[in-house]
């Protein structure tokens, strides 16, 4: 799957990593819903770090359709809240 981190670029990520990312996504959803700014910041950073470490960056001159779009590391709680679906940022 192709994942875009807004403001950074795209990474190719194996689908086998989705369950671990979904756990972080569930935490992030709970923190956004409870307006836990500190928890939100920590978990968003952990989610993006996991995608960066597990994914393979695509070359800058390559543009593929992104199956998953994640917020920039400096996104606000309100910005992420606007991006969330019922099951978080990551489907499943």
mmCIF file of N, CA, C and O in Angstrom:
data_model
loop_
_atom_site.group_PDB
_atom_site.id
_atom_site.type_symbol
_atom_site.label_atom_id
_atom_site.label_comp_id
_atom_site.label_asym_id
_atom_site.label_seq_id
_atom_site.Cartn_x
_atom_site.Cartn_y
_atom_site.Cartn_z
ATOM 1 N N UNK A 1 0.840 -1.170 0.000
ATOM 2 C CA UNK A 1 0.000 0.000 0.000
ATOM 3 C C UNK A 1 0.887 1.235 0.000
ATOM 4 O O UNK A 1 1.991 1.216 0.533
ATOM 5 N N UNK A 2 0.376 2.309 -0.609
ATOM 6 C CA UNK A 2 1.090 3.576 -0.643
ATOM 7 C C UNK A 2 0.484 4.496 0.413
ATOM 8 O O UNK A 2 -0.723 4.706 0.457
ATOM 9 N N UNK A 3 1.349 5.035 1.277
ATOM 10 C CA UNK A 3 0.925 5.918 2.359
ATOM 11 C C UNK A 3 1.581 7.280 2.140
ATOM 12 O O UNK A 3 2.773 7.355 1.855
ATOM 13 N N UNK A 4 0.789 8.327 2.249
ATOM 14 C CA UNK A 4 1.328 9.688 2.170
ATOM 15 C C UNK A 4 1.278 10.316 3.556
ATOM 16 O O UNK A 4 0.253 10.280 4.217
ATOM 17 N N UNK A 5 2.409 10.861 3.963
ATOM 18 C CA UNK A 5 2.446 11.709 5.150
ATOM 19 C C UNK A 5 2.448 13.135 4.614
ATOM 20 O O UNK A 5 3.364 13.517 3.877
ATOM 21 N N UNK A 6 1.426 13.874 4.933
ATOM 22 C CA UNK A 6 1.287 15.225 4.389
ATOM 23 C C UNK A 6 2.524 16.058 4.709
ATOM 24 O O UNK A 6 3.025 16.036 5.828
ATOM 25 N N UNK A 7 3.036 16.722 3.689
ATOM 26 C CA UNK A 7 4.205 17.569 3.854
ATOM 27 C C UNK A 7 5.534 16.840 3.788
ATOM 28 O O UNK A 7 6.579 17.472 3.844
ATOM 29 N N UNK A 8 5.490 15.501 3.675
ATOM 30 C CA UNK A 8 6.742 14.733 3.655
ATOM 31 C C UNK A 8 6.920 13.921 2.386
ATOM 32 O O UNK A 8 7.995 13.886 1.837
ATOM 33 N N UNK A 9 5.917 13.208 1.968
ATOM 34 C CA UNK A 9 6.048 12.364 0.800
ATOM 35 C C UNK A 9 5.335 11.041 0.978
ATOM 36 O O UNK A 9 4.530 10.864 1.899
ATOM 37 N N UNK A 10 5.647 10.123 0.075
ATOM 38 C CA UNK A 10 4.974 8.834 0.047
ATOM 39 C C UNK A 10 5.924 7.698 0.412
ATOM 40 O O UNK A 10 7.118 7.765 0.147
ATOM 41 N N UNK A 11 5.332 6.655 1.007
ATOM 42 C CA UNK A 11 6.088 5.457 1.362
ATOM 43 C C UNK A 11 5.287 4.233 0.939
ATOM 44 O O UNK A 11 4.052 4.241 1.000
ATOM 45 N N UNK A 12 6.009 3.198 0.538
ATOM 46 C CA UNK A 12 5.379 1.913 0.254
ATOM 47 C C UNK A 12 5.445 1.096 1.537
ATOM 48 O O UNK A 12 6.508 0.925 2.124
ATOM 49 N N UNK A 13 4.277 0.609 1.968
ATOM 50 C CA UNK A 13 4.171 -0.095 3.243
ATOM 51 C C UNK A 13 3.451 -1.410 3.015
ATOM 52 O O UNK A 13 2.412 -1.456 2.360
ATOM 53 N N UNK A 14 4.022 -2.483 3.533
ATOM 54 C CA UNK A 14 3.398 -3.795 3.394
ATOM 55 C C UNK A 14 2.123 -3.854 4.234
ATOM 56 O O UNK A 14 2.084 -3.366 5.364
ATOM 57 N N UNK A 15 1.086 -4.449 3.679
ATOM 58 C CA UNK A 15 -0.209 -4.561 4.365
ATOM 59 C C UNK A 15 -0.108 -5.303 5.695
ATOM 60 O O UNK A 15 -0.954 -5.126 6.565
ATOM 61 N N UNK A 16 0.925 -6.117 5.867
ATOM 62 C CA UNK A 16 1.067 -6.888 7.104
ATOM 63 C C UNK A 16 1.275 -5.995 8.332
ATOM 64 O O UNK A 16 1.101 -6.438 9.459
ATOM 65 N N UNK A 17 1.618 -4.735 8.121
ATOM 66 C CA UNK A 17 1.861 -3.811 9.234
ATOM 67 C C UNK A 17 0.590 -3.103 9.701
ATOM 68 O O UNK A 17 0.623 -2.379 10.707
ATOM 69 N N UNK A 18 -0.511 -3.303 8.993
ATOM 70 C CA UNK A 18 -1.727 -2.549 9.307
ATOM 71 C C UNK A 18 -2.266 -2.806 10.707
ATOM 72 O O UNK A 18 -2.748 -1.876 11.355
ATOM 73 N N UNK A 19 -2.197 -4.031 11.198
ATOM 74 C CA UNK A 19 -2.772 -4.298 12.523
ATOM 75 C C UNK A 19 -2.036 -3.509 13.606
ATOM 76 O O UNK A 19 -2.663 -2.938 14.504
ATOM 77 N N UNK A 20 -0.721 -3.436 13.540
ATOM 78 C CA UNK A 20 0.034 -2.654 14.509
ATOM 79 C C UNK A 20 -0.255 -1.169 14.384
ATOM 80 O O UNK A 20 -0.388 -0.465 15.389
ATOM 81 N N UNK A 21 -0.370 -0.683 13.164
ATOM 82 C CA UNK A 21 -0.690 0.728 12.957
ATOM 83 C C UNK A 21 -2.103 1.037 13.422
ATOM 84 O O UNK A 21 -2.374 2.127 13.943
ATOM 85 N N UNK A 22 -3.010 0.080 13.260
ATOM 86 C CA UNK A 22 -4.388 0.287 13.712
ATOM 87 C C UNK A 22 -4.468 0.453 15.226
ATOM 88 O O UNK A 22 -5.311 1.199 15.720
ATOM 89 N N UNK A 23 -3.605 -0.222 15.967
ATOM 90 C CA UNK A 23 -3.602 -0.046 17.425
ATOM 91 C C UNK A 23 -3.244 1.403 17.780
ATOM 92 O O UNK A 23 -3.876 2.019 18.639
ATOM 93 N N UNK A 24 -2.235 1.945 17.120
ATOM 94 C CA UNK A 24 -1.873 3.343 17.344
ATOM 95 C C UNK A 24 -2.998 4.269 16.883
ATOM 96 O O UNK A 24 -3.293 5.273 17.536
ATOM 97 N N UNK A 25 -3.623 3.940 15.783
ATOM 98 C CA UNK A 25 -4.727 4.737 15.262
ATOM 99 C C UNK A 25 -5.901 4.755 16.248
ATOM 100 O O UNK A 25 -6.517 5.803 16.467
ATOM 101 N N UNK A 26 -6.181 3.617 16.864
ATOM 102 C CA UNK A 26 -7.253 3.560 17.869
ATOM 103 C C UNK A 26 -6.931 4.451 19.063
ATOM 104 O O UNK A 26 -7.800 5.147 19.593
ATOM 105 N N UNK A 27 -5.672 4.438 19.500
ATOM 106 C CA UNK A 27 -5.238 5.311 20.599
ATOM 107 C C UNK A 27 -5.409 6.777 20.217
ATOM 108 O O UNK A 27 -5.905 7.588 21.003
ATOM 109 N N UNK A 28 -4.990 7.101 18.992
ATOM 110 C CA UNK A 28 -5.085 8.475 18.517
ATOM 111 C C UNK A 28 -6.542 8.930 18.478
ATOM 112 O O UNK A 28 -6.867 10.040 18.915
ATOM 113 N N UNK A 29 -7.423 8.087 17.987
ATOM 114 C CA UNK A 29 -8.850 8.409 17.928
ATOM 115 C C UNK A 29 -9.393 8.696 19.331
ATOM 116 O O UNK A 29 -10.096 9.691 19.544
ATOM 117 N N UNK A 30 -9.039 7.865 20.301
ATOM 118 C CA UNK A 30 -9.504 8.064 21.676
ATOM 119 C C UNK A 30 -8.971 9.378 22.243
ATOM 120 O O UNK A 30 -9.699 10.111 22.927
ATOM 121 N N UNK A 31 -7.716 9.700 21.952
ATOM 122 C CA UNK A 31 -7.123 10.928 22.472
ATOM 123 C C UNK A 31 -7.737 12.167 21.824
ATOM 124 O O UNK A 31 -7.968 13.178 22.499
ATOM 125 N N UNK A 32 -8.022 12.094 20.541
ATOM 126 C CA UNK A 32 -8.688 13.214 19.875
ATOM 127 C C UNK A 32 -10.084 13.399 20.464
ATOM 128 O O UNK A 32 -10.496 14.518 20.775
ATOM 129 N N UNK A 33 -10.814 12.296 20.646
ATOM 130 C CA UNK A 33 -12.178 12.379 21.176
ATOM 131 C C UNK A 33 -12.220 12.914 22.605
ATOM 132 O O UNK A 33 -13.219 13.503 23.011
ATOM 133 N N UNK A 34 -11.142 12.709 23.361
ATOM 134 C CA UNK A 34 -11.117 13.198 24.743
ATOM 135 C C UNK A 34 -10.327 14.504 24.882
ATOM 136 O O UNK A 34 -10.077 14.957 26.002
ATOM 137 N N UNK A 35 -9.932 15.096 23.741
ATOM 138 C CA UNK A 35 -9.153 16.345 23.744
ATOM 139 C C UNK A 35 -7.874 16.241 24.568
ATOM 140 O O UNK A 35 -7.459 17.200 25.221
ATOM 141 N N UNK A 36 -7.229 15.076 24.524
ATOM 142 C CA UNK A 36 -5.976 14.843 25.241
ATOM 143 C C UNK A 36 -4.812 15.285 24.343
ATOM 144 O O UNK A 36 -4.268 14.499 23.566
ATOM 145 N N UNK A 37 -4.449 16.547 24.439
ATOM 146 C CA UNK A 37 -3.414 17.125 23.575
ATOM 147 C C UNK A 37 -2.066 16.421 23.727
ATOM 148 O O UNK A 37 -1.398 16.125 22.733
ATOM 149 N N UNK A 38 -1.652 16.143 24.961
ATOM 150 C CA UNK A 38 -0.357 15.485 25.176
ATOM 151 C C UNK A 38 -0.350 14.074 24.602
ATOM 152 O O UNK A 38 0.604 13.670 23.924
ATOM 153 N N UNK A 39 -1.397 13.321 24.875
ATOM 154 C CA UNK A 39 -1.506 11.965 24.332
ATOM 155 C C UNK A 39 -1.586 11.977 22.818
ATOM 156 O O UNK A 39 -0.960 11.161 22.139
ATOM 157 N N UNK A 40 -2.350 12.913 22.269
ATOM 158 C CA UNK A 40 -2.476 13.071 20.819
ATOM 159 C C UNK A 40 -1.116 13.309 20.187
ATOM 160 O O UNK A 40 -0.742 12.661 19.213
ATOM 161 N N UNK A 41 -0.349 14.243 20.727
ATOM 162 C CA UNK A 41 0.971 14.576 20.187
ATOM 163 C C UNK A 41 1.884 13.350 20.205
ATOM 164 O O UNK A 41 2.570 13.043 19.239
ATOM 165 N N UNK A 42 1.889 12.649 21.351
ATOM 166 C CA UNK A 42 2.746 11.470 21.517
ATOM 167 C C UNK A 42 2.352 10.365 20.529
ATOM 168 O O UNK A 42 3.197 9.781 19.854
ATOM 169 N N UNK A 43 1.062 10.092 20.428
ATOM 170 C CA UNK A 43 0.613 8.986 19.585
ATOM 171 C C UNK A 43 0.729 9.310 18.105
ATOM 172 O O UNK A 43 1.091 8.448 17.306
ATOM 173 N N UNK A 44 0.452 10.558 17.720
ATOM 174 C CA UNK A 44 0.640 10.935 16.321
ATOM 175 C C UNK A 44 2.103 10.758 15.935
ATOM 176 O O UNK A 44 2.413 10.200 14.881
ATOM 177 N N UNK A 45 3.005 11.192 16.802
ATOM 178 C CA UNK A 45 4.435 11.009 16.536
ATOM 179 C C UNK A 45 4.803 9.540 16.408
ATOM 180 O O UNK A 45 5.563 9.153 15.512
ATOM 181 N N UNK A 46 4.262 8.701 17.288
ATOM 182 C CA UNK A 46 4.556 7.265 17.245
ATOM 183 C C UNK A 46 4.005 6.634 15.971
ATOM 184 O O UNK A 46 4.665 5.789 15.351
ATOM 185 N N UNK A 47 2.806 7.049 15.555
ATOM 186 C CA UNK A 47 2.211 6.512 14.333
ATOM 187 C C UNK A 47 3.047 6.887 13.113
ATOM 188 O O UNK A 47 3.376 6.033 12.282
ATOM 189 N N UNK A 48 3.412 8.141 13.013
ATOM 190 C CA UNK A 48 4.215 8.582 11.871
ATOM 191 C C UNK A 48 5.608 7.952 11.891
ATOM 192 O O UNK A 48 6.122 7.549 10.839
ATOM 193 N N UNK A 49 6.216 7.840 13.071
ATOM 194 C CA UNK A 49 7.525 7.180 13.177
ATOM 195 C C UNK A 49 7.442 5.723 12.731
ATOM 196 O O UNK A 49 8.351 5.215 12.064
ATOM 197 N N UNK A 50 6.347 5.040 13.105
ATOM 198 C CA UNK A 50 6.176 3.639 12.709
ATOM 199 C C UNK A 50 6.069 3.527 11.195
ATOM 200 O O UNK A 50 6.701 2.654 10.581
ATOM 201 N N UNK A 51 5.304 4.404 10.577
ATOM 202 C CA UNK A 51 5.159 4.368 9.111
ATOM 203 C C UNK A 51 6.500 4.649 8.451
ATOM 204 O O UNK A 51 6.890 3.960 7.502
ATOM 205 N N UNK A 52 7.220 5.614 8.966
ATOM 206 C CA UNK A 52 8.539 5.938 8.386
ATOM 207 C C UNK A 52 9.517 4.776 8.517
ATOM 208 O O UNK A 52 10.296 4.496 7.609
ATOM 209 N N UNK A 53 9.500 4.101 9.670
ATOM 210 C CA UNK A 53 10.474 3.025 9.882
ATOM 211 C C UNK A 53 10.083 1.740 9.155
ATOM 212 O O UNK A 53 10.957 0.986 8.737
ATOM 213 N N UNK A 54 8.797 1.499 8.997
ATOM 214 C CA UNK A 54 8.347 0.263 8.339
ATOM 215 C C UNK A 54 8.214 0.412 6.834
ATOM 216 O O UNK A 54 8.260 -0.575 6.109
ATOM 217 N N UNK A 55 8.051 1.644 6.372
ATOM 218 C CA UNK A 55 7.824 1.877 4.948
ATOM 219 C C UNK A 55 9.103 2.162 4.191
ATOM 220 O O UNK A 55 10.137 2.494 4.776
ATOM 221 N N UNK A 56 8.992 2.032 2.880
ATOM 222 C CA UNK A 56 10.107 2.351 1.984
ATOM 223 C C UNK A 56 9.748 3.629 1.234
ATOM 224 O O UNK A 56 8.754 3.660 0.500
ATOM 225 N N UNK A 57 10.524 4.698 1.432
ATOM 226 C CA UNK A 57 10.199 5.967 0.763
ATOM 227 C C UNK A 57 10.216 5.811 -0.761
ATOM 228 O O UNK A 57 11.096 5.150 -1.318
ATOM 229 N N UNK A 58 9.235 6.423 -1.405
ATOM 230 C CA UNK A 58 9.224 6.468 -2.863
ATOM 231 C C UNK A 58 10.085 7.643 -3.307
ATOM 232 O O UNK A 58 10.182 8.654 -2.587
ATOM 233 N N UNK A 59 10.704 7.550 -4.475
ATOM 234 C CA UNK A 59 11.503 8.680 -4.966
ATOM 235 C C UNK A 59 10.646 9.946 -5.071
ATOM 236 O O UNK A 59 9.450 9.873 -5.358
ATOM 237 N N UNK A 60 11.262 11.090 -4.844
ATOM 238 C CA UNK A 60 10.533 12.364 -4.872
ATOM 239 C C UNK A 60 9.868 12.634 -6.215
ATOM 240 O O UNK A 60 8.845 13.311 -6.271
ATOM 241 N N UNK A 61 10.438 12.114 -7.287
ATOM 242 C CA UNK A 61 9.871 12.367 -8.606
ATOM 243 C C UNK A 61 8.782 11.360 -8.987
ATOM 244 O O UNK A 61 8.284 11.379 -10.097
ATOM 245 N N UNK A 62 8.392 10.493 -8.052
ATOM 246 C CA UNK A 62 7.342 9.503 -8.277
ATOM 247 C C UNK A 62 6.082 9.964 -7.561
ATOM 248 O O UNK A 62 6.132 10.372 -6.411
ATOM 249 N N UNK A 63 4.950 9.879 -8.266
ATOM 250 C CA UNK A 63 3.673 10.200 -7.643
ATOM 251 C C UNK A 63 2.708 9.056 -7.919
ATOM 252 O O UNK A 63 2.335 8.819 -9.059
ATOM 253 N N UNK A 64 2.370 8.329 -6.875
ATOM 254 C CA UNK A 64 1.451 7.199 -6.957
ATOM 255 C C UNK A 64 0.166 7.577 -6.225
ATOM 256 O O UNK A 64 0.205 8.393 -5.291
ATOM 257 N N UNK A 65 -0.955 6.973 -6.595
ATOM 258 C CA UNK A 65 -2.170 7.214 -5.817
ATOM 259 C C UNK A 65 -1.976 6.695 -4.386
ATOM 260 O O UNK A 65 -1.519 5.578 -4.187
ATOM 261 N N UNK A 66 -2.274 7.520 -3.410
ATOM 262 C CA UNK A 66 -2.106 7.140 -2.000
ATOM 263 C C UNK A 66 -3.374 6.453 -1.506
ATOM 264 O O UNK A 66 -4.464 6.980 -1.646
ATOM 265 N N UNK A 67 -3.187 5.279 -0.923
ATOM 266 C CA UNK A 67 -4.320 4.550 -0.359
ATOM 267 C C UNK A 67 -4.620 5.020 1.053
ATOM 268 O O UNK A 67 -5.705 4.783 1.575
ATOM 269 N N UNK A 68 -3.664 5.689 1.658
ATOM 270 C CA UNK A 68 -3.817 6.179 3.020
ATOM 271 C C UNK A 68 -3.076 7.505 3.128
ATOM 272 O O UNK A 68 -1.933 7.616 2.689
ATOM 273 N N UNK A 69 -3.749 8.517 3.685
ATOM 274 C CA UNK A 69 -3.134 9.828 3.869
ATOM 275 C C UNK A 69 -3.129 10.140 5.361
ATOM 276 O O UNK A 69 -4.180 10.110 6.013
ATOM 277 N N UNK A 70 -1.937 10.405 5.875
ATOM 278 C CA UNK A 70 -1.766 10.721 7.297
ATOM 279 C C UNK A 70 -1.397 12.187 7.448
ATOM 280 O O UNK A 70 -0.766 12.772 6.563
ATOM 281 N N UNK A 71 -1.766 12.782 8.579
ATOM 282 C CA UNK A 71 -1.472 14.202 8.780
ATOM 283 C C UNK A 71 0.018 14.473 8.953
ATOM 284 O O UNK A 71 0.792 13.578 9.282
ATOM 285 N N UNK A 72 0.372 15.724 8.750
ATOM 286 C CA UNK A 72 1.749 16.166 8.976
ATOM 287 C C UNK A 72 2.061 16.069 10.471
ATOM 288 O O UNK A 72 1.151 16.121 11.307
ATOM 289 N N UNK A 73 3.333 15.944 10.828
ATOM 290 C CA UNK A 73 3.709 15.830 12.238
ATOM 291 C C UNK A 73 3.278 17.027 13.081
ATOM 292 O O UNK A 73 3.039 16.899 14.279
ATOM 293 N N UNK A 74 3.159 18.194 12.465
ATOM 294 C CA UNK A 74 2.778 19.383 13.220
ATOM 295 C C UNK A 74 1.282 19.706 13.120
ATOM 296 O O UNK A 74 0.855 20.794 13.518
ATOM 297 N N UNK A 75 0.492 18.758 12.629
ATOM 298 C CA UNK A 75 -0.955 18.971 12.524
ATOM 299 C C UNK A 75 -1.552 19.202 13.911
ATOM 300 O O UNK A 75 -1.088 18.634 14.902
ATOM 301 N N UNK A 76 -2.567 20.030 13.954
ATOM 302 C CA UNK A 76 -3.228 20.294 15.225
ATOM 303 C C UNK A 76 -4.268 19.223 15.510
ATOM 304 O O UNK A 76 -4.695 18.493 14.612
ATOM 305 N N UNK A 77 -4.683 19.161 16.750
ATOM 306 C CA UNK A 77 -5.727 18.228 17.142
ATOM 307 C C UNK A 77 -6.984 18.494 16.324
ATOM 308 O O UNK A 77 -7.625 17.552 15.839
ATOM 309 N N UNK A 78 -7.336 19.745 16.100
ATOM 310 C CA UNK A 78 -8.523 20.099 15.316
ATOM 311 C C UNK A 78 -8.379 19.655 13.857
ATOM 312 O O UNK A 78 -9.348 19.162 13.258
ATOM 313 N N UNK A 79 -7.191 19.806 13.285
ATOM 314 C CA UNK A 79 -6.969 19.384 11.902
ATOM 315 C C UNK A 79 -7.118 17.871 11.760
ATOM 316 O O UNK A 79 -7.721 17.377 10.804
ATOM 317 N N UNK A 80 -6.574 17.144 12.713
ATOM 318 C CA UNK A 80 -6.676 15.689 12.664
ATOM 319 C C UNK A 80 -8.121 15.254 12.902
ATOM 320 O O UNK A 80 -8.617 14.347 12.247
ATOM 321 N N UNK A 81 -8.813 15.914 13.811
ATOM 322 C CA UNK A 81 -10.223 15.598 14.058
ATOM 323 C C UNK A 81 -11.024 15.706 12.752
ATOM 324 O O UNK A 81 -11.877 14.869 12.465
ATOM 325 N N UNK A 82 -10.716 16.719 11.939
ATOM 326 C CA UNK A 82 -11.425 16.906 10.666
ATOM 327 C C UNK A 82 -11.101 15.792 9.667
ATOM 328 O O UNK A 82 -11.919 15.504 8.779
ATOM 329 N N UNK A 83 -9.947 15.160 9.802
ATOM 330 C CA UNK A 83 -9.549 14.079 8.894
ATOM 331 C C UNK A 83 -10.111 12.721 9.306
ATOM 332 O O UNK A 83 -10.152 11.800 8.498
ATOM 333 N N UNK A 84 -10.501 12.588 10.572
ATOM 334 C CA UNK A 84 -10.890 11.283 11.110
ATOM 335 C C UNK A 84 -12.211 10.789 10.541
ATOM 336 O O UNK A 84 -13.136 11.559 10.322
ATOM 337 N N UNK A 85 -12.262 9.494 10.370
ATOM 338 C CA UNK A 85 -13.500 8.799 10.035
ATOM 339 C C UNK A 85 -13.954 8.079 11.302
ATOM 340 O O UNK A 85 -13.296 8.156 12.332
ATOM 341 N N UNK A 86 -15.037 7.348 11.228
ATOM 342 C CA UNK A 86 -15.544 6.632 12.406
ATOM 343 C C UNK A 86 -14.521 5.664 12.987
ATOM 344 O O UNK A 86 -14.505 5.429 14.186
ATOM 345 N N UNK A 87 -13.688 5.068 12.116
ATOM 346 C CA UNK A 87 -12.701 4.108 12.603
ATOM 347 C C UNK A 87 -11.295 4.659 12.610
ATOM 348 O O UNK A 87 -10.319 3.923 12.640
ATOM 349 N N UNK A 88 -11.156 5.980 12.615
ATOM 350 C CA UNK A 88 -9.842 6.599 12.704
ATOM 351 C C UNK A 88 -9.286 7.012 11.357
ATOM 352 O O UNK A 88 -10.011 7.184 10.386
ATOM 353 N N UNK A 89 -7.975 7.163 11.290
ATOM 354 C CA UNK A 89 -7.295 7.540 10.052
ATOM 355 C C UNK A 89 -7.058 6.331 9.150
ATOM 356 O O UNK A 89 -6.979 6.456 7.941
ATOM 357 N N UNK A 90 -6.911 5.169 9.774
ATOM 358 C CA UNK A 90 -6.586 3.934 9.048
ATOM 359 C C UNK A 90 -7.811 3.038 9.054
ATOM 360 O O UNK A 90 -8.279 2.645 10.133
ATOM 361 N N UNK A 91 -8.354 2.704 7.884
ATOM 362 C CA UNK A 91 -9.531 1.830 7.848
ATOM 363 C C UNK A 91 -9.231 0.463 8.451
ATOM 364 O O UNK A 91 -8.147 -0.079 8.297
ATOM 365 N N UNK A 92 -10.217 -0.070 9.149
ATOM 366 C CA UNK A 92 -10.083 -1.439 9.653
ATOM 367 C C UNK A 92 -10.107 -1.581 11.111
ATOM 368 O O UNK A 92 -9.861 -0.969 11.999
#
